[in-house]
Amino acid sequence: MLSLSILLVAVATFFSTGVAHYTFPNLIHKGIQYPDYTYIRRTWNYQNYWPLFEVDSPILQCFTNSTVPNPGTLTVSAGDTVGFTVGGRIVHEGPLLFYMAKAGAGQTAASMAAHNGEEEVWFKISETKPVITSVPAKLELYKWPSYNASGVYVQIPPCLPTGDYLLRVEHIALHVAFEEGQHEFFGSCAQLKVVNGGDGVPNSYTIFPGAYSTDEPGLFLDIHRPWALPEKYQVPGPEVWSC
Ligand SMILES: [Cu+2]
């Protein structure tokens, strides 16, 4: 039986659906915010901001549907911080994740297949878990560090080998994930040429689609229950790789 609080959340969510979603359209590097989809592959939802629900959709890889040409590639140094603007705000609760994939022999960041669901090429470089603080704030603000963000940032691992890469940002909304399959995926992929790299060896590769399943504990849970949860929350996908 649904509790009253869950019903209220569900009702609030219902009325906000469609007007309060988000995209990641602009790359930010060294204080410069580039125009929409200059170095980021134009996403399937760039106009309507729709959430993606399906864990087995090829769209999950880069949030594209291959109907638009790939954009330019930005040169950055290993160790640089790179950001994405949020089109709208991150108005749902859930984890923020960053993955990278290296271009194979004969490929560039621009030519890498957007829907290569056959190879494990993605490694995770960052994830944010929910946290507990003593600061009185709206619940979402202290549980999920990326809640309400208008920009999100990640450091390119300093030891990452030189080469062409896709950088994939992903936010997973879990506000109604107490029903299996009701997680929402948002994200985009930037095309980067990483220079001044090191000799790090990423591990724990995964694949999109294929990395997630609807019944895993990080995607099928009730985040509105009283929080024994933050330190136990299992972010979907492999372990974070760091130098
Ligand atoms: Cu939503």
mmCIF file of C-alpha atoms and ligand atoms in Angstrom:
data_model
loop_
_atom_site.group_PDB
_atom_site.id
_atom_site.type_symbol
_atom_site.label_atom_id
_atom_site.label_comp_id
_atom_site.label_asym_id
_atom_site.label_seq_id
_atom_site.Cartn_x
_atom_site.Cartn_y
_atom_site.Cartn_z
ATOM 1 C CA MET A 1 0.000 0.000 0.000
ATOM 2 C CA LEU A 2 1.333 3.391 -0.928
ATOM 3 C CA SER A 3 2.074 5.797 1.852
ATOM 4 C CA LEU A 4 0.722 9.325 1.687
ATOM 5 C CA SER A 5 4.178 10.791 1.086
ATOM 6 C CA ILE A 6 4.737 8.533 -1.890
ATOM 7 C CA LEU A 7 1.373 9.488 -3.306
ATOM 8 C CA LEU A 8 2.175 13.172 -2.926
ATOM 9 C CA VAL A 9 5.507 12.717 -4.664
ATOM 10 C CA ALA A 10 3.853 10.754 -7.435
ATOM 11 C CA VAL A 11 1.205 13.411 -7.919
ATOM 12 C CA ALA A 12 3.780 16.224 -7.915
ATOM 13 C CA THR A 13 5.880 14.290 -10.402
ATOM 14 C CA PHE A 14 2.922 13.673 -12.648
ATOM 15 C CA PHE A 15 2.125 17.350 -12.898
ATOM 16 C CA SER A 16 5.733 18.334 -13.537
ATOM 17 C CA THR A 17 6.390 15.760 -16.250
ATOM 18 C CA GLY A 18 7.154 17.361 -19.569
ATOM 19 C CA VAL A 19 7.858 20.817 -18.284
ATOM 20 C CA ALA A 20 10.756 20.133 -16.018
ATOM 21 C CA HIS A 21 13.298 17.910 -17.700
ATOM 22 C CA TYR A 22 16.839 18.610 -18.780
ATOM 23 C CA THR A 23 19.599 18.194 -21.336
ATOM 24 C CA PHE A 24 23.377 18.738 -21.425
ATOM 25 C CA PRO A 25 23.927 20.871 -24.560
ATOM 26 C CA ASN A 26 27.084 22.967 -24.015
ATOM 27 C CA LEU A 27 30.654 22.014 -23.315
ATOM 28 C CA ILE A 28 32.579 24.222 -20.866
ATOM 29 C CA HIS A 29 36.383 24.308 -20.849
ATOM 30 C CA LYS A 30 38.805 26.873 -19.386
ATOM 31 C CA GLY A 31 36.058 29.379 -18.739
ATOM 32 C CA ILE A 32 34.567 29.172 -22.226
ATOM 33 C CA GLN A 33 31.039 27.897 -22.769
ATOM 34 C CA TYR A 34 30.683 26.708 -26.359
ATOM 35 C CA PRO A 35 27.426 27.067 -28.315
ATOM 36 C CA ASP A 36 24.845 24.303 -28.188
ATOM 37 C CA TYR A 37 26.044 21.011 -29.642
ATOM 38 C CA THR A 38 29.347 22.407 -30.936
ATOM 39 C CA TYR A 39 31.429 19.629 -29.394
ATOM 40 C CA ILE A 40 28.523 17.592 -28.069
ATOM 41 C CA ARG A 41 26.532 15.200 -30.183
ATOM 42 C CA ARG A 42 23.033 16.577 -30.637
ATOM 43 C CA THR A 43 20.747 14.484 -28.479
ATOM 44 C CA TRP A 44 17.528 12.748 -29.478
ATOM 45 C CA ASN A 45 15.602 14.957 -27.038
ATOM 46 C CA TYR A 46 17.251 18.320 -27.702
ATOM 47 C CA GLN A 47 13.890 19.985 -28.386
ATOM 48 C CA ASN A 48 11.484 18.214 -26.039
ATOM 49 C CA TYR A 49 13.895 17.225 -23.199
ATOM 50 C CA TRP A 50 12.184 13.850 -22.890
ATOM 51 C CA PRO A 51 13.542 11.295 -20.472
ATOM 52 C CA LEU A 52 14.754 7.933 -21.727
ATOM 53 C CA PHE A 53 13.372 4.994 -19.760
ATOM 54 C CA GLU A 54 14.656 1.931 -21.612
ATOM 55 C CA VAL A 55 17.880 0.338 -20.389
ATOM 56 C CA ASP A 56 18.109 -1.658 -23.627
ATOM 57 C CA SER A 57 17.720 1.264 -26.029
ATOM 58 C CA PRO A 58 20.653 2.067 -28.338
ATOM 59 C CA ILE A 59 19.905 5.696 -27.543
ATOM 60 C CA LEU A 60 21.356 5.083 -24.081
ATOM 61 C CA GLN A 61 24.900 5.102 -25.403
ATOM 62 C CA CYS A 62 25.109 8.793 -26.311
ATOM 63 C CA PHE A 63 21.474 9.919 -26.125
ATOM 64 C CA THR A 64 21.486 10.331 -29.903
ATOM 65 C CA ASN A 65 19.430 8.680 -32.602
ATOM 66 C CA SER A 66 22.001 9.056 -35.387
ATOM 67 C CA THR A 67 19.916 11.404 -37.488
ATOM 68 C CA VAL A 68 22.264 14.364 -37.137
ATOM 69 C CA PRO A 69 25.921 14.661 -38.139
ATOM 70 C CA ASN A 70 28.557 14.440 -35.465
ATOM 71 C CA PRO A 71 29.972 17.797 -34.336
ATOM 72 C CA GLY A 72 33.527 19.026 -33.879
ATOM 73 C CA THR A 73 36.124 17.706 -31.460
ATOM 74 C CA LEU A 74 37.665 19.853 -28.724
ATOM 75 C CA THR A 75 41.312 19.453 -27.707
ATOM 76 C CA VAL A 76 41.863 19.260 -23.947
ATOM 77 C CA SER A 77 44.746 18.159 -21.738
ATOM 78 C CA ALA A 78 44.627 15.174 -19.460
ATOM 79 C CA GLY A 79 43.898 16.543 -16.004
ATOM 80 C CA ASP A 80 41.757 19.404 -17.291
ATOM 81 C CA THR A 81 38.314 19.997 -15.863
ATOM 82 C CA VAL A 82 35.500 19.872 -18.386
ATOM 83 C CA GLY A 83 31.897 20.864 -17.794
ATOM 84 C CA PHE A 84 28.468 20.514 -19.310
ATOM 85 C CA THR A 85 25.732 23.088 -18.957
ATOM 86 C CA VAL A 86 22.344 21.776 -17.925
ATOM 87 C CA GLY A 87 19.519 22.806 -20.234
ATOM 88 C CA GLY A 88 17.017 23.600 -17.527
ATOM 89 C CA ARG A 89 18.127 22.343 -14.141
ATOM 90 C CA ILE A 90 18.627 18.888 -12.695
ATOM 91 C CA VAL A 91 15.180 18.831 -11.179
ATOM 92 C CA HIS A 92 15.069 15.189 -10.200
ATOM 93 C CA GLU A 93 16.860 13.229 -7.527
ATOM 94 C CA GLY A 94 19.509 10.709 -8.482
ATOM 95 C CA PRO A 95 23.171 10.052 -9.193
ATOM 96 C CA LEU A 96 25.413 11.868 -11.688
ATOM 97 C CA LEU A 97 27.849 9.726 -13.658
ATOM 98 C CA PHE A 98 30.628 10.312 -16.196
ATOM 99 C CA TYR A 99 32.054 7.715 -18.562
ATOM 100 C CA MET A 100 34.662 7.794 -21.324
ATOM 101 C CA ALA A 101 35.375 5.602 -24.360
ATOM 102 C CA LYS A 102 38.569 5.701 -26.446
ATOM 103 C CA ALA A 103 38.484 5.721 -30.214
ATOM 104 C CA GLY A 104 39.756 2.461 -31.663
ATOM 105 C CA ALA A 105 42.450 2.093 -34.318
ATOM 106 C CA GLY A 106 41.510 4.096 -37.394
ATOM 107 C CA GLN A 107 38.734 5.932 -35.554
ATOM 108 C CA THR A 108 38.365 9.481 -34.314
ATOM 109 C CA ALA A 109 36.056 10.928 -31.692
ATOM 110 C CA ALA A 110 33.831 12.087 -34.531
ATOM 111 C CA SER A 111 33.756 8.752 -36.335
ATOM 112 C CA MET A 112 33.225 6.490 -33.322
ATOM 113 C CA ALA A 113 29.967 4.646 -33.681
ATOM 114 C CA ALA A 114 27.224 6.117 -31.554
ATOM 115 C CA HIS A 115 25.375 2.846 -31.251
ATOM 116 C CA ASN A 116 28.135 0.337 -30.869
ATOM 117 C CA GLY A 117 26.369 -2.020 -28.526
ATOM 118 C CA GLU A 118 28.717 -4.876 -29.232
ATOM 119 C CA GLU A 119 31.892 -3.905 -27.451
ATOM 120 C CA GLU A 120 32.690 -2.997 -23.884
ATOM 121 C CA VAL A 121 34.401 0.337 -24.478
ATOM 122 C CA TRP A 122 33.085 2.537 -21.666
ATOM 123 C CA PHE A 123 34.847 3.115 -18.352
ATOM 124 C CA LYS A 124 33.473 5.221 -15.532
ATOM 125 C CA ILE A 125 35.544 8.186 -14.321
ATOM 126 C CA SER A 126 33.149 9.742 -11.799
ATOM 127 C CA GLU A 127 29.952 9.113 -9.879
ATOM 128 C CA THR A 128 28.121 10.957 -7.141
ATOM 129 C CA LYS A 129 26.318 9.178 -4.358
ATOM 130 C CA PRO A 130 23.673 10.636 -2.110
ATOM 131 C CA VAL A 131 25.016 12.153 1.085
ATOM 132 C CA ILE A 132 23.776 13.085 4.525
ATOM 133 C CA THR A 133 24.663 16.415 6.019
ATOM 134 C CA SER A 134 23.440 18.229 9.094
ATOM 135 C CA VAL A 135 22.604 21.318 7.070
ATOM 136 C CA PRO A 136 18.890 21.952 7.139
ATOM 137 C CA ALA A 137 17.793 22.134 3.538
ATOM 138 C CA LYS A 138 15.219 20.832 1.210
ATOM 139 C CA LEU A 139 15.571 17.058 1.324
ATOM 140 C CA GLU A 140 16.749 16.730 -2.254
ATOM 141 C CA LEU A 141 19.467 19.321 -1.786
ATOM 142 C CA TYR A 142 21.384 17.390 0.769
ATOM 143 C CA LYS A 143 20.710 13.918 -0.451
ATOM 144 C CA TRP A 144 21.886 14.393 -4.038
ATOM 145 C CA PRO A 145 24.794 16.785 -4.672
ATOM 146 C CA SER A 146 23.804 17.459 -8.295
ATOM 147 C CA TYR A 147 20.205 18.353 -7.471
ATOM 148 C CA ASN A 148 19.220 21.714 -9.006
ATOM 149 C CA ALA A 149 22.609 22.078 -10.744
ATOM 150 C CA SER A 150 22.829 24.279 -13.842
ATOM 151 C CA GLY A 151 26.271 22.943 -14.758
ATOM 152 C CA VAL A 152 28.197 19.759 -13.949
ATOM 153 C CA TYR A 153 31.956 19.180 -14.036
ATOM 154 C CA VAL A 154 34.484 16.380 -14.157
ATOM 155 C CA GLN A 155 38.254 16.131 -14.275
ATOM 156 C CA ILE A 156 39.752 14.204 -17.177
ATOM 157 C CA PRO A 157 41.977 11.667 -15.394
ATOM 158 C CA PRO A 158 45.548 13.096 -15.393
ATOM 159 C CA CYS A 159 47.048 9.732 -16.364
ATOM 160 C CA LEU A 160 44.618 9.116 -19.236
ATOM 161 C CA PRO A 161 46.522 8.151 -22.409
ATOM 162 C CA THR A 162 46.579 10.676 -25.253
ATOM 163 C CA GLY A 163 43.935 10.018 -27.890
ATOM 164 C CA ASP A 164 40.412 10.667 -29.120
ATOM 165 C CA TYR A 165 37.566 9.967 -26.710
ATOM 166 C CA LEU A 166 33.866 10.344 -26.132
ATOM 167 C CA LEU A 167 32.977 11.792 -22.723
ATOM 168 C CA ARG A 168 29.509 10.723 -21.621
ATOM 169 C CA VAL A 169 27.597 12.582 -18.910
ATOM 170 C CA GLU A 170 24.544 10.894 -17.407
ATOM 171 C CA HIS A 171 22.039 11.797 -14.737
ATOM 172 C CA ILE A 172 19.636 9.104 -13.571
ATOM 173 C CA ALA A 173 16.370 10.321 -12.050
ATOM 174 C CA LEU A 174 15.033 8.039 -9.331
ATOM 175 C CA HIS A 175 12.098 9.962 -7.882
ATOM 176 C CA VAL A 176 9.572 7.331 -9.000
ATOM 177 C CA ALA A 177 11.956 4.372 -9.189
ATOM 178 C CA PHE A 178 9.879 2.543 -6.574
ATOM 179 C CA GLU A 179 8.178 1.168 -9.672
ATOM 180 C CA GLU A 180 10.456 -1.034 -11.737
ATOM 181 C CA GLY A 181 11.451 0.625 -15.010
ATOM 182 C CA GLN A 182 10.494 4.147 -13.933
ATOM 183 C CA HIS A 183 14.070 5.440 -13.770
ATOM 184 C CA GLU A 184 14.766 8.272 -16.228
ATOM 185 C CA PHE A 185 18.070 8.682 -18.077
ATOM 186 C CA PHE A 186 19.400 12.046 -19.255
ATOM 187 C CA GLY A 187 22.777 12.785 -20.798
ATOM 188 C CA SER A 188 24.974 13.537 -23.781
ATOM 189 C CA CYS A 189 28.402 12.784 -25.259
ATOM 190 C CA ALA A 190 31.216 15.261 -25.946
ATOM 191 C CA GLN A 191 33.929 14.596 -28.542
ATOM 192 C CA LEU A 192 37.406 15.213 -27.116
ATOM 193 C CA LYS A 193 40.985 14.956 -28.292
ATOM 194 C CA VAL A 194 42.998 14.411 -25.128
ATOM 195 C CA VAL A 195 46.632 15.537 -25.269
ATOM 196 C CA ASN A 196 49.466 15.558 -22.708
ATOM 197 C CA GLY A 197 48.208 12.202 -21.516
ATOM 198 C CA GLY A 198 49.796 9.607 -19.270
ATOM 199 C CA ASP A 199 50.096 5.869 -19.126
ATOM 200 C CA GLY A 200 47.046 4.970 -17.076
ATOM 201 C CA VAL A 201 45.196 1.781 -17.901
ATOM 202 C CA PRO A 202 41.431 2.038 -17.511
ATOM 203 C CA ASN A 203 39.677 -1.081 -16.272
ATOM 204 C CA SER A 204 36.129 -2.210 -15.570
ATOM 205 C CA TYR A 205 34.804 -1.599 -19.049
ATOM 206 C CA THR A 206 31.115 -1.762 -19.810
ATOM 207 C CA ILE A 207 28.713 -1.415 -22.713
ATOM 208 C CA PHE A 208 25.700 0.748 -23.661
ATOM 209 C CA PRO A 209 23.087 -0.491 -23.916
ATOM 210 C CA GLY A 210 23.787 -3.408 -21.623
ATOM 211 C CA ALA A 211 25.373 -1.846 -18.554
ATOM 212 C CA TYR A 212 22.134 -1.582 -16.603
ATOM 213 C CA SER A 213 19.140 -3.733 -15.731
ATOM 214 C CA THR A 214 15.775 -2.513 -14.503
ATOM 215 C CA ASP A 215 15.835 -4.639 -11.360
ATOM 216 C CA GLU A 216 19.277 -3.719 -10.079
ATOM 217 C CA PRO A 217 19.324 -2.095 -6.623
ATOM 218 C CA GLY A 218 20.549 1.282 -7.885
ATOM 219 C CA LEU A 219 17.644 1.610 -10.331
ATOM 220 C CA PHE A 220 14.744 -0.072 -8.554
ATOM 221 C CA LEU A 221 14.350 1.442 -5.106
ATOM 222 C CA ASP A 222 12.280 3.825 -3.082
ATOM 223 C CA ILE A 223 14.448 6.862 -2.404
ATOM 224 C CA HIS A 224 11.733 8.537 -0.363
ATOM 225 C CA ARG A 225 11.870 6.099 2.492
ATOM 226 C CA PRO A 226 13.567 7.271 5.649
ATOM 227 C CA TRP A 227 17.223 7.237 4.935
ATOM 228 C CA ALA A 228 19.158 4.285 6.015
ATOM 229 C CA LEU A 229 20.072 4.478 2.378
ATOM 230 C CA PRO A 230 22.727 7.032 1.371
ATOM 231 C CA GLU A 231 25.817 5.099 2.323
ATOM 232 C CA LYS A 232 24.333 1.903 0.951
ATOM 233 C CA TYR A 233 23.198 3.243 -2.387
ATOM 234 C CA GLN A 234 24.770 1.294 -5.271
ATOM 235 C CA VAL A 235 25.405 3.566 -8.255
ATOM 236 C CA PRO A 236 24.670 1.628 -11.472
ATOM 237 C CA GLY A 237 27.557 0.582 -13.704
ATOM 238 C CA PRO A 238 31.120 -0.512 -12.960
ATOM 239 C CA GLU A 239 33.527 0.811 -10.364
ATOM 240 C CA VAL A 240 35.012 4.246 -10.953
ATOM 241 C CA TRP A 241 38.456 4.085 -12.519
ATOM 242 C CA SER A 242 40.959 6.642 -11.274
ATOM 243 C CA CYS A 243 44.683 7.127 -11.742
HETATM 244 CU CU CU B 1 11.002 13.197 -14.952
#
